[in-house]
Coordinates of C-alpha atoms in Angstrom, one line a residue:
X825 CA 7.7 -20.0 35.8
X826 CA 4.4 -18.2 35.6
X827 CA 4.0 -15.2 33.6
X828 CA 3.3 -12.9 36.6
X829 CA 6.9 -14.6 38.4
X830 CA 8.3 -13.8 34.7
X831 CA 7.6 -10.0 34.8
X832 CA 9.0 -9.7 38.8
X833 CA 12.4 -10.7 37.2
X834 CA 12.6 -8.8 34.4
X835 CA 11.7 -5.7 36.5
X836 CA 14.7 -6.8 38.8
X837 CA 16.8 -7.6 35.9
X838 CA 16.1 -4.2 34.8
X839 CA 16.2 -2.4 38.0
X840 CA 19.7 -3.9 38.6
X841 CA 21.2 -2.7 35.3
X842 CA 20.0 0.5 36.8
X843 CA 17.6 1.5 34.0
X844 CA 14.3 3.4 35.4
X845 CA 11.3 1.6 34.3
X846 CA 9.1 4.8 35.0
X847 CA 8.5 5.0 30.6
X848 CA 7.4 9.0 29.7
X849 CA 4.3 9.5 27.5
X850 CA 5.5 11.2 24.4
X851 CA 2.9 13.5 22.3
X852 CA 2.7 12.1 18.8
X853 CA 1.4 13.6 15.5
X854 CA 0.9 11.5 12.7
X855 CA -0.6 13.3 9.2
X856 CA -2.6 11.3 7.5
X857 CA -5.4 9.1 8.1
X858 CA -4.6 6.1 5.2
X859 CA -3.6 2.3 5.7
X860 CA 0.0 4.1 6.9
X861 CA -1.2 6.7 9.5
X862 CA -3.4 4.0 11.0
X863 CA -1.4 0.7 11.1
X864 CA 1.5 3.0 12.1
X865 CA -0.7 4.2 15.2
X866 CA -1.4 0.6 16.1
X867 CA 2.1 -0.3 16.3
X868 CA 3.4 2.7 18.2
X869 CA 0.7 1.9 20.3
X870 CA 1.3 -1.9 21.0
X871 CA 5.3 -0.7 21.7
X872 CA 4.7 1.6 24.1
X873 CA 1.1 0.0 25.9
X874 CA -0.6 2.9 25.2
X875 CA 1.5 4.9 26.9
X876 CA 1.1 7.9 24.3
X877 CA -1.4 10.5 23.4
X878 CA -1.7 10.9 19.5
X879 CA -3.3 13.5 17.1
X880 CA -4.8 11.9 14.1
X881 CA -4.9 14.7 11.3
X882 CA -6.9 13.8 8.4
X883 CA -8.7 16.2 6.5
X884 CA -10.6 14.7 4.5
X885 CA -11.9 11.1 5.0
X886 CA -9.9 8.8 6.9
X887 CA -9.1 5.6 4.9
X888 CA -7.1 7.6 2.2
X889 CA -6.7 6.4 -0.6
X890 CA -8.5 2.9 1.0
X891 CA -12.3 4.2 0.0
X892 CA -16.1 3.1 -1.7
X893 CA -18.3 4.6 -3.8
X894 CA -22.2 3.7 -4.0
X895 CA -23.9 3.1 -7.5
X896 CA -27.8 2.6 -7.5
X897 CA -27.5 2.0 -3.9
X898 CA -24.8 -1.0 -3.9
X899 CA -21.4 -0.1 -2.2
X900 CA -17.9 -0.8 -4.3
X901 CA -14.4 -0.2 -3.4
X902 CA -13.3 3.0 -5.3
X903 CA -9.7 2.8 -4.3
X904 CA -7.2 0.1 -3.2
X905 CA -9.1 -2.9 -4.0
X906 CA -7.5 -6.1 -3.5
X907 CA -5.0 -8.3 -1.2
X908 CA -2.6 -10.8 -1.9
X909 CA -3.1 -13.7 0.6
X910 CA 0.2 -13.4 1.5
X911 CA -0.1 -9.8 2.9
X912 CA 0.5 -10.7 6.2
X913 CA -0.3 -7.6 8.1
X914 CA -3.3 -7.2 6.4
X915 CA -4.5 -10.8 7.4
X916 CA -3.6 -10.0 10.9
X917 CA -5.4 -7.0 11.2
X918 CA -8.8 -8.8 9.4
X919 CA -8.6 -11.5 12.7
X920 CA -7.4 -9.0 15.1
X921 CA -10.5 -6.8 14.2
X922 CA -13.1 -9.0 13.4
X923 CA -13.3 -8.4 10.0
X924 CA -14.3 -11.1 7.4
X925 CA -12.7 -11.6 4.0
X926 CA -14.6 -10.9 1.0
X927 CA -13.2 -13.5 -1.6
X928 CA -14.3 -12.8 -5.7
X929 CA -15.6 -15.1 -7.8
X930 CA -13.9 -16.6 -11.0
X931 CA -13.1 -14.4 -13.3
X932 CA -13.0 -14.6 -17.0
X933 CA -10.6 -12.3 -18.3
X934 CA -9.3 -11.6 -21.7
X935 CA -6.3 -8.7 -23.2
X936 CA -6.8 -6.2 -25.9
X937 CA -4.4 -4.6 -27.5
X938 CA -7.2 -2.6 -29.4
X939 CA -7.4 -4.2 -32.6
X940 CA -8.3 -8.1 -30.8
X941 CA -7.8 -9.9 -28.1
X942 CA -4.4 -11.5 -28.0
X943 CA -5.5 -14.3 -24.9
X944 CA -8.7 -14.7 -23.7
X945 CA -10.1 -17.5 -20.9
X946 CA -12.2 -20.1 -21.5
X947 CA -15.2 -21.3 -19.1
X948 CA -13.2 -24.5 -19.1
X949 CA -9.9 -24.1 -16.7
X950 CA -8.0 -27.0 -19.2
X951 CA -8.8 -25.0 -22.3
X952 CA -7.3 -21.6 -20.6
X953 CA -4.3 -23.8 -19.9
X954 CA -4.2 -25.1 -23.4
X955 CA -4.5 -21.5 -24.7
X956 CA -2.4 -20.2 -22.6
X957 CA 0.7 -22.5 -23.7
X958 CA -0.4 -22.2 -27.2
X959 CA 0.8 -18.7 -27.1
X960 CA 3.3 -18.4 -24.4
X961 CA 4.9 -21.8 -24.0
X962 CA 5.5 -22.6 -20.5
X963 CA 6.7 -18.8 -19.6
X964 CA 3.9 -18.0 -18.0
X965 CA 4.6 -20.7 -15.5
X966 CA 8.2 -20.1 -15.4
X967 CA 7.5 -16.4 -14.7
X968 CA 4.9 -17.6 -11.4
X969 CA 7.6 -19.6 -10.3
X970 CA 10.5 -16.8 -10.4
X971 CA 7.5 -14.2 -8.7
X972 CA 7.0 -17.1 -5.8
X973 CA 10.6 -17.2 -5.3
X974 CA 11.1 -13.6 -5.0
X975 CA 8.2 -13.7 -2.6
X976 CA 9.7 -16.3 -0.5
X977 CA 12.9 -13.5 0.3
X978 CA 10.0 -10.6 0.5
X979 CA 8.3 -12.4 3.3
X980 CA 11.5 -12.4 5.7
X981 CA 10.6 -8.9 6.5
X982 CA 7.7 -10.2 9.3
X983 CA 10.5 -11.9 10.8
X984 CA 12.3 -9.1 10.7
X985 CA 9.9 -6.9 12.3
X986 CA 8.7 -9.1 15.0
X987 CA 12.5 -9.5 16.2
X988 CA 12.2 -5.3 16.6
X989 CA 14.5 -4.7 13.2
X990 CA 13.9 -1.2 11.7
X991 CA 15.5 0.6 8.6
X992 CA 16.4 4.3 8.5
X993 CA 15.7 4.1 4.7
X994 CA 14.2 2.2 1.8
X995 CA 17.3 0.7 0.3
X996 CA 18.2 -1.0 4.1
X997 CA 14.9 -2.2 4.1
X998 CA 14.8 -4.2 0.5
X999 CA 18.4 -5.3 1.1
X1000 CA 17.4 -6.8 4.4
X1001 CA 14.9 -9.4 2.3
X1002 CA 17.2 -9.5 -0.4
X1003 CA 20.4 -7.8 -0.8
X1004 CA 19.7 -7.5 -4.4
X1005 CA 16.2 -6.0 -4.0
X1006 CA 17.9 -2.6 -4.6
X1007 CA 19.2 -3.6 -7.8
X1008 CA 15.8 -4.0 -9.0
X1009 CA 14.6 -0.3 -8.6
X1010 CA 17.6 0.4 -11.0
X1011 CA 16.3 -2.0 -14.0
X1012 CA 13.0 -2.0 -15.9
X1013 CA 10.9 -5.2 -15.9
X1014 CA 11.2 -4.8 -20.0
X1015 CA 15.2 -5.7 -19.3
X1016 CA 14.9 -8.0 -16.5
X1017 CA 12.4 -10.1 -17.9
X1018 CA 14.7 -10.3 -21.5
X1019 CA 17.8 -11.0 -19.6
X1020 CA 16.0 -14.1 -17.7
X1021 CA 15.0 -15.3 -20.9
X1022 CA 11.4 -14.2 -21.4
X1023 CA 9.8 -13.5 -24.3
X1024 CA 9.3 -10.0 -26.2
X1025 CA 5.3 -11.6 -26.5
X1026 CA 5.2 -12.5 -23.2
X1027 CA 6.7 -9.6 -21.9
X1028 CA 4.6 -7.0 -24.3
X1029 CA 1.6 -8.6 -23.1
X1030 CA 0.6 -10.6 -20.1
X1031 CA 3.4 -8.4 -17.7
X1032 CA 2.3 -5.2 -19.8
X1033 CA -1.3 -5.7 -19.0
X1034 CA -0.5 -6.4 -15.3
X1035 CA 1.2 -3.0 -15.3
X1036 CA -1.4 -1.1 -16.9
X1037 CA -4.1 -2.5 -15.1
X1038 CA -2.3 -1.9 -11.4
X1039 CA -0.1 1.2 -11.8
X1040 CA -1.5 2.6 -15.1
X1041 CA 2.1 3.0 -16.4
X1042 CA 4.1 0.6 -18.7
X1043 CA 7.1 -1.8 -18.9
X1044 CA 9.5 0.5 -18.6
X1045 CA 8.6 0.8 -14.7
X1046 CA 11.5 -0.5 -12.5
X1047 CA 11.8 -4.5 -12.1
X1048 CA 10.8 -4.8 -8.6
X1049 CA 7.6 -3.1 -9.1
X1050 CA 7.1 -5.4 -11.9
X1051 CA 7.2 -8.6 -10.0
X1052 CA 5.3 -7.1 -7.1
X1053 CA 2.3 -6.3 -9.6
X1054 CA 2.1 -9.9 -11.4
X1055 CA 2.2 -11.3 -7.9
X1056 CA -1.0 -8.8 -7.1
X1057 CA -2.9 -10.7 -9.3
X1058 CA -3.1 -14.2 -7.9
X1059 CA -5.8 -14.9 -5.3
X1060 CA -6.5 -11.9 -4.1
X1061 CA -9.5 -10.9 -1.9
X1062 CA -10.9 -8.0 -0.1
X1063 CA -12.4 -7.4 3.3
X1064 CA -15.8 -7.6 3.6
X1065 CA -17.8 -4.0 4.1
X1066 CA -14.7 -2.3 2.5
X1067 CA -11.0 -2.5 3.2
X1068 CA -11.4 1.3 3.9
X1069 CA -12.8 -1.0 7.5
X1070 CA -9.1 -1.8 8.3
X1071 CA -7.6 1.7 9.1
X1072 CA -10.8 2.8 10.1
X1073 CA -11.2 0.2 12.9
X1074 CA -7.9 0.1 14.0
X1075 CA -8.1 4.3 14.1
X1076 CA -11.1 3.9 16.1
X1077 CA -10.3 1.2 18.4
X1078 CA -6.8 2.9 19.8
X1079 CA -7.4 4.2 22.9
X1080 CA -5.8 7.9 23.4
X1081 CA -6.0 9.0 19.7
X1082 CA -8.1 12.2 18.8
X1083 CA -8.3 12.3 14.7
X1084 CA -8.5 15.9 14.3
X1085 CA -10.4 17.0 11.0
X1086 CA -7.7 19.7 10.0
X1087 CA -5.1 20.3 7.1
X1088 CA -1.7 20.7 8.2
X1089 CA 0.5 23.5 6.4
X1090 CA 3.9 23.8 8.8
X1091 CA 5.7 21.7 10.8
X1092 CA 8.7 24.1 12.9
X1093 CA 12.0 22.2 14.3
X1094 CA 11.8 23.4 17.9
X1095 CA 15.6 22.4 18.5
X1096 CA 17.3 24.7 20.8
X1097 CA 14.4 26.3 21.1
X1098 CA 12.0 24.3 23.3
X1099 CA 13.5 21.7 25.2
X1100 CA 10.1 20.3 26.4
X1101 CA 8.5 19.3 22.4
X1102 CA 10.6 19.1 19.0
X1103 CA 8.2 20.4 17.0
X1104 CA 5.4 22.9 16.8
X1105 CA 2.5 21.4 13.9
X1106 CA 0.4 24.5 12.2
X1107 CA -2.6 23.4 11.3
X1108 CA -5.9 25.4 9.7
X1109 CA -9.6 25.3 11.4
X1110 CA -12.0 23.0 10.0
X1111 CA -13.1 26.0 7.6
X1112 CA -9.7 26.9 6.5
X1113 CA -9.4 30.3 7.9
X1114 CA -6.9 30.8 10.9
X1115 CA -3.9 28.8 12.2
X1116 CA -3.6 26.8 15.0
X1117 CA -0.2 25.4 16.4
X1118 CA 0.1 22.4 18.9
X1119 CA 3.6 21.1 20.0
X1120 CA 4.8 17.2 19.9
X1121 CA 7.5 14.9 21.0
X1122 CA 7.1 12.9 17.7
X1123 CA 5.8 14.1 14.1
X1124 CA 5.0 10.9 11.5
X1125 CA 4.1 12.1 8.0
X1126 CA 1.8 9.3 6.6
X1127 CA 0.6 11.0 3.3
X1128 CA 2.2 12.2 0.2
X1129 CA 4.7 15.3 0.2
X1130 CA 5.5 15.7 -3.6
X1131 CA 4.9 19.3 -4.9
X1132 CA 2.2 17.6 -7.2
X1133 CA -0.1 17.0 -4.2
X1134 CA -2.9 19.3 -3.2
X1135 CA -2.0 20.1 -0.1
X1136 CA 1.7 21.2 0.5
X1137 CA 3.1 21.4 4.5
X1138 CA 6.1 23.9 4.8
X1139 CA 9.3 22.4 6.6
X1140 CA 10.9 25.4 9.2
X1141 CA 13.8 25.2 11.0
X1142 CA 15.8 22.3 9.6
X1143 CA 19.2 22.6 9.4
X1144 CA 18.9 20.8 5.7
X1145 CA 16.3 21.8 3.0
X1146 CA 13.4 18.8 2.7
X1147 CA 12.8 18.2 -0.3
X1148 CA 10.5 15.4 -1.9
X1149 CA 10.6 14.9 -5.9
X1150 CA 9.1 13.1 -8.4
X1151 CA 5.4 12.8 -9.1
X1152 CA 2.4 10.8 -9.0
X1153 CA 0.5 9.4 -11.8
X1154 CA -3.7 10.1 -11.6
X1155 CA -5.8 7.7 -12.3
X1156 CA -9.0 8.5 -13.2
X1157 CA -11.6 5.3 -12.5
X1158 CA -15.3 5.5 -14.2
X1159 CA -17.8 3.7 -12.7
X1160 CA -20.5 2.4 -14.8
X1161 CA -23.6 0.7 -14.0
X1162 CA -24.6 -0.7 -17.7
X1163 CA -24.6 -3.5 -20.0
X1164 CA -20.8 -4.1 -21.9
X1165 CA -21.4 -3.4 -25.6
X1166 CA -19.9 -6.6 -27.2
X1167 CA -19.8 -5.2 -30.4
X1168 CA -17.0 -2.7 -29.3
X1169 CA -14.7 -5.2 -28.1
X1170 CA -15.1 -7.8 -30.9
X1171 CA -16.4 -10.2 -29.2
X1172 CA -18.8 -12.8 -29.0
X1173 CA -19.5 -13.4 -25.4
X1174 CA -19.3 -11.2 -22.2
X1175 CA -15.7 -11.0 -20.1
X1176 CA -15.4 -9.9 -16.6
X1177 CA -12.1 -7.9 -17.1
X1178 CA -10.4 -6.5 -20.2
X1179 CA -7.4 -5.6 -19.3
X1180 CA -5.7 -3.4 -21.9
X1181 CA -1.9 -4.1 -23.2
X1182 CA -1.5 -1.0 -25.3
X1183 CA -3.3 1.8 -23.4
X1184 CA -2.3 4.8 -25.6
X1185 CA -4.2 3.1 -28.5
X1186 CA -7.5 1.8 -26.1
X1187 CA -7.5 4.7 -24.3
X1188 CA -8.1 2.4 -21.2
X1189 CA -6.2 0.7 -18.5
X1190 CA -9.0 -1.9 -17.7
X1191 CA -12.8 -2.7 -17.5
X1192 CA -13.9 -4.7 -14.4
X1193 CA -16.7 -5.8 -13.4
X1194 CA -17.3 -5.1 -9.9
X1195 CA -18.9 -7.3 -6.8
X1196 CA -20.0 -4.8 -4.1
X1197 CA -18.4 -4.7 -0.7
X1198 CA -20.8 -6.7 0.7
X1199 CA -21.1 -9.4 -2.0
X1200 CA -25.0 -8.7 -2.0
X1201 CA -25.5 -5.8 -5.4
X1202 CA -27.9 -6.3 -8.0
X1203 CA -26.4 -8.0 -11.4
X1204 CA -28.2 -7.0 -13.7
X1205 CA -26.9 -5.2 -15.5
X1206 CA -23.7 -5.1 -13.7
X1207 CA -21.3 -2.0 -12.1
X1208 CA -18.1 -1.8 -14.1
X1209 CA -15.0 0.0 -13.1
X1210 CA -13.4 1.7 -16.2
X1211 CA -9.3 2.7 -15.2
X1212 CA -8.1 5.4 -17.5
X1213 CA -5.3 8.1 -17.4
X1214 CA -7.6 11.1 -18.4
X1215 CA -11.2 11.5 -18.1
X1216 CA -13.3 9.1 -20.4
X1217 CA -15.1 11.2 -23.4
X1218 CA -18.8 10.6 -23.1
X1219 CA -19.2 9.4 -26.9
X1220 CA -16.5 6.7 -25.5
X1221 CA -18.9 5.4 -22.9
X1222 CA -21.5 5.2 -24.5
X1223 CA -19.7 3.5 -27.7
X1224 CA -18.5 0.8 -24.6
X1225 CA -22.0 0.4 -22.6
X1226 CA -25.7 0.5 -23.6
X1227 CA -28.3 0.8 -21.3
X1228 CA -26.3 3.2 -19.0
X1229 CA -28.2 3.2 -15.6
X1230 CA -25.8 5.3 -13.4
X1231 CA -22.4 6.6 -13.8
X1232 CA -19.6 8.3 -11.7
X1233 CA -15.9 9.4 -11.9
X1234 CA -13.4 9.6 -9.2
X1235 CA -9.7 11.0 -10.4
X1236 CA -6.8 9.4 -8.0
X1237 CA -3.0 10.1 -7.4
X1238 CA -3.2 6.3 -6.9
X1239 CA 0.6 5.6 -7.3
X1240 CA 4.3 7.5 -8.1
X1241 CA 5.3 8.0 -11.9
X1242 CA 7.6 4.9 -11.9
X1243 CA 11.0 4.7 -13.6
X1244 CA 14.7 3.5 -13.2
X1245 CA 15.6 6.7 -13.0
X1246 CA 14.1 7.4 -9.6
X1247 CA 14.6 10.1 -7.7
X1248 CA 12.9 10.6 -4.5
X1249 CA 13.7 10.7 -1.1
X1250 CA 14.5 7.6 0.2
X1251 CA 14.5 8.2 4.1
X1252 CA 11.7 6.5 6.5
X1253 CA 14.1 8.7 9.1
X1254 CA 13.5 12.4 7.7
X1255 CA 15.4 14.3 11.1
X1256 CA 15.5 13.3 15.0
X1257 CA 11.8 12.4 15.7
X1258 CA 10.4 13.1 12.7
X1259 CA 9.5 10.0 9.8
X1260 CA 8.1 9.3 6.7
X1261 CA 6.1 6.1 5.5
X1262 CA 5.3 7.3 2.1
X1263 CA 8.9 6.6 1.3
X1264 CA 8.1 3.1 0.6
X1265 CA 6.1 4.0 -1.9
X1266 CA 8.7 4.9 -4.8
X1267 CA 9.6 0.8 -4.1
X1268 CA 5.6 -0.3 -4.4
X1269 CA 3.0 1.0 -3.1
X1270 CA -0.3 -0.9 -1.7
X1271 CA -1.8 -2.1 1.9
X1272 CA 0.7 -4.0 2.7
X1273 CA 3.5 -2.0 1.6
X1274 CA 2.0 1.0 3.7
X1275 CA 1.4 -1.2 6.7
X1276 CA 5.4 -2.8 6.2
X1277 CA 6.6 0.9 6.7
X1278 CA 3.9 2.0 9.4
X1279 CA 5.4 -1.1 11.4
X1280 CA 9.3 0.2 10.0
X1281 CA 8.2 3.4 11.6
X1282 CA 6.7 2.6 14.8
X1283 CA 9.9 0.7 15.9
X1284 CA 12.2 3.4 14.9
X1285 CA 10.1 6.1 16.7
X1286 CA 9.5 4.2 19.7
X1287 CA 13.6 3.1 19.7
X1288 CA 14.7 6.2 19.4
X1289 CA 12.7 7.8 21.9
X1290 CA 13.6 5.5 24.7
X1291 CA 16.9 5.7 24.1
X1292 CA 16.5 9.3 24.2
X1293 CA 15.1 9.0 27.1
X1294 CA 17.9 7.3 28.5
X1295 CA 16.5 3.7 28.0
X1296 CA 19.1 0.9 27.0
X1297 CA 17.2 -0.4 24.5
X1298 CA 19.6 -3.4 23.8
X1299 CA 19.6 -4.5 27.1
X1300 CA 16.2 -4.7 27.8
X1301 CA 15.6 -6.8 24.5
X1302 CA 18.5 -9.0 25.8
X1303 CA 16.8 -9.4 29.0
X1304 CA 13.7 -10.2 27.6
X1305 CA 14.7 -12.4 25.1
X1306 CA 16.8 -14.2 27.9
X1307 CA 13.8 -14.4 30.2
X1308 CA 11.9 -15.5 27.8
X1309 CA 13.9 -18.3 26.5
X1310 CA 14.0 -19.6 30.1
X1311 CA 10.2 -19.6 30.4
X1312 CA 9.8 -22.2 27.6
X1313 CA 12.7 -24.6 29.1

């Protein structure tokens, strides 16, 4: 049966169920221009074929938290920097944008506690190996084998999402992969990893400097975050030009999105109100002086709403308070074009990352050195990237680097303050048409989890507006999936 043929009997099927196939065009607000807003925008979009009209707010640089900065004329990431190659979503959106990957070159890393370096690579991959059991045995391996396995459940979510399954929550989600996912957010890595048998060494220092290095924060972060950060650190790449590219593209590319360049400060319920919109968005000028209101069918938050952020929206109308706790930990990330003082560090020939295992006696997270966006900057000397939680002290820099060429800061709310204590609010579903990605974030935050909930998103706001709407929703996917079934007999 041809594809055409295919389409004339699902629009009979659905006819004769007596469902109208006459779809409306809701008005959707999404707030935020990040790796959420966008691939949640790109989803919606696909669902309903562009049937939509969208306002992008973003007001200040769409990409989020996704950025670069240049040094002596060379372009580096600044912000979320690399991808696991099993970030799915992310890998789709490089081909479906014809975007290339930007893979790094080997690199030799060593971890300071501050006094020496506990494990340091070799040039030699045999000797790294050797050195590697000499200290830890074979739990290194044994913890890369547990991490794959995880993975392995993790990964079910694509299949969930292309069969149209969504989650009202974070918990649902998690237990979908795994049903005891959500008993991780309630342990610390420290206490996992010691009741499966790791080692206090291993433990204090490989998983501690993956920690520090990623989130800035410590072992006493919940387990799944744990596992989700040593996996971060295999293979990963970047996309080529900057993976700020991704949600920019996919931003620019959807038809029927305006990005408006405006801060948003209210969102009004319009229940019993307005039966036409749900709710009114206020919204300042692009100078910050007067308010302007615009009414939508759909409202997608796609940024931060902790009371620690700088820009706050107020939540009228509801008929229960919304209310957002916790905090985010900022990050604040030195870039340094310079030579690495040896001396400092103890040793006797140059690294490419230090990554730190006792950050309140280093008074750094990690040193990198950097490859720019386009694999093309100058070398020598080389652009590091210094993570810290405060600002560095100058006398610190310069006690690190000699022959400073160029130097800038940029201070991030990169991540939440982690715990197994958490409290936040745990709903992707905040009221009737109105959502939340950054709830994924108190889970793990990164690309891929921001895309995971944009998709999470999409579905439930396209589902629930159908049905609405008055659109079976069931039997349609019935129907298709019947039809299509009989196309490939």
């Amino acid at each position: 049966m041809s594809r055409y043929a295919a389409l004339l009997v699902l629009e009979a099927l659905i006819l004769q169920l007596g469902i109208s196939v006459e779809k409306p065009a809701p008005h959707v607000a999404i707030i935020g221009g990040g790796i959420g807003g966008a691939s949640t925008l790109h989803f919606l979009s696909e669902l309903l074929n562009g049937n939509l009209e969208i306002d992008l707010y973003e007001a200040k640089t769409v990409g989020g938290r996704l950025a670069t900065i240049k040094i002596d004329g060379d372009e580096f990431e600044a912000g979320g920097s690399v991808i696991h190659p099993k970030n799915m979503y992310m890998q789709r959106f490089v081909k479906l944008l014809g975007l290339e990957h930007n893979f790094f070159d080997n690199q030799k890393y060593g971890i300071w506690n501050g006094d020496e370096f506990v494990f340091t690579e070799s040039n030699w991959s045999i000797i790294s190996l050797l050195k590697l059991f000499y200290r830890y045995g074979f739990q290194p391996y044994k913890l890369n084998r547990y991490v794959e396995n995880m993975m392995e459940d993790f990964l079910k979510i694509y299949d969930l999402q292309d069969a149209g399954r969504s989650f009202a929550n974070v918990t649902e989600l998690l237990s979908a992969m795994n049903k005891d996912f959500p008993n991780l957010l309630q342990i610390s890595i420290r206490d996992k990893l010691l009741h499966v048998g790791f080692t206090e060494r291993l433990i204090n220092e490989l998983e501690q400097a993956s920690i520090v290095g990623n989130f800035g924060q410590e072992v006493d972060v919940h387990s799944f975050l744990g596992f989700i950060s040593w996996a971060a650190s295999s293979d990963a790449w970047a996309v080529k030009g900057g993976n700020k590219r991704v949600p920019e593209d996919l931003i620019y590319r959807t038809k029927n999105v305006n990005v408006m360049r405006n801060r948003v400060t209210k969102i009004r319920n319009l229940a019993n109100i307005n039966d036409s919109s749900r709710y009114e968005v206020t919204y300042t000028n692009k100078d910050g002086t007067d308010s302007i209101t615009s009414n939508y069918d759909i409202v997608i938050i796609a940024t931060p709403l902790t009371k620690d952020q700088a820009s706050q929206i107020e939540f009228v109308g509801f008929p229960d308070d919304l209310v957002f706790p916790g905090s985010f930990q900022t990050t604040h990330v030195t870039f340094i074009k310079a030579n690495l003082n040896l001396k400092h560090f103890g040793l006797q020939e140059t690294l490419d990352s230090i990554l730190s295992c006792n950050p309140n006696k280093t008074n750094i997270n990690m040193v990198l050195a950097l490859e720019s966006v386009d694999g093309l900057a100058k070398k020598n000397p080389r652009v590091w990237r210094v993570y810290s939680r405060k600002s560095m002290e100058s006398s610190l820099i310069h006690d690190m680097f000699s022959n400073i060429i160029e130097k800038k800061e940029v201070a991030w709310k990169v991540s939440p303050h982690y715990s197994t204590n958490l409290n936040y609010n745990n709903n992707f579903k905040l009221h009737d048409a109105l959502y939340y990605i950054n709830a994924i974030e108190w889970a793990a935050n990164g690309m891929e989890m921001s895309a995971i909930a944009g998709r999470n998103v999409a579905i439930l706001a396209h589902n629930d507006f159908l049905q609405m709407h008055g659109f079976n929703k069931e039997v349609i996917k019935d129907s298709i999936k019947k039809l299509r079934v009989s196309t490939e007999l």
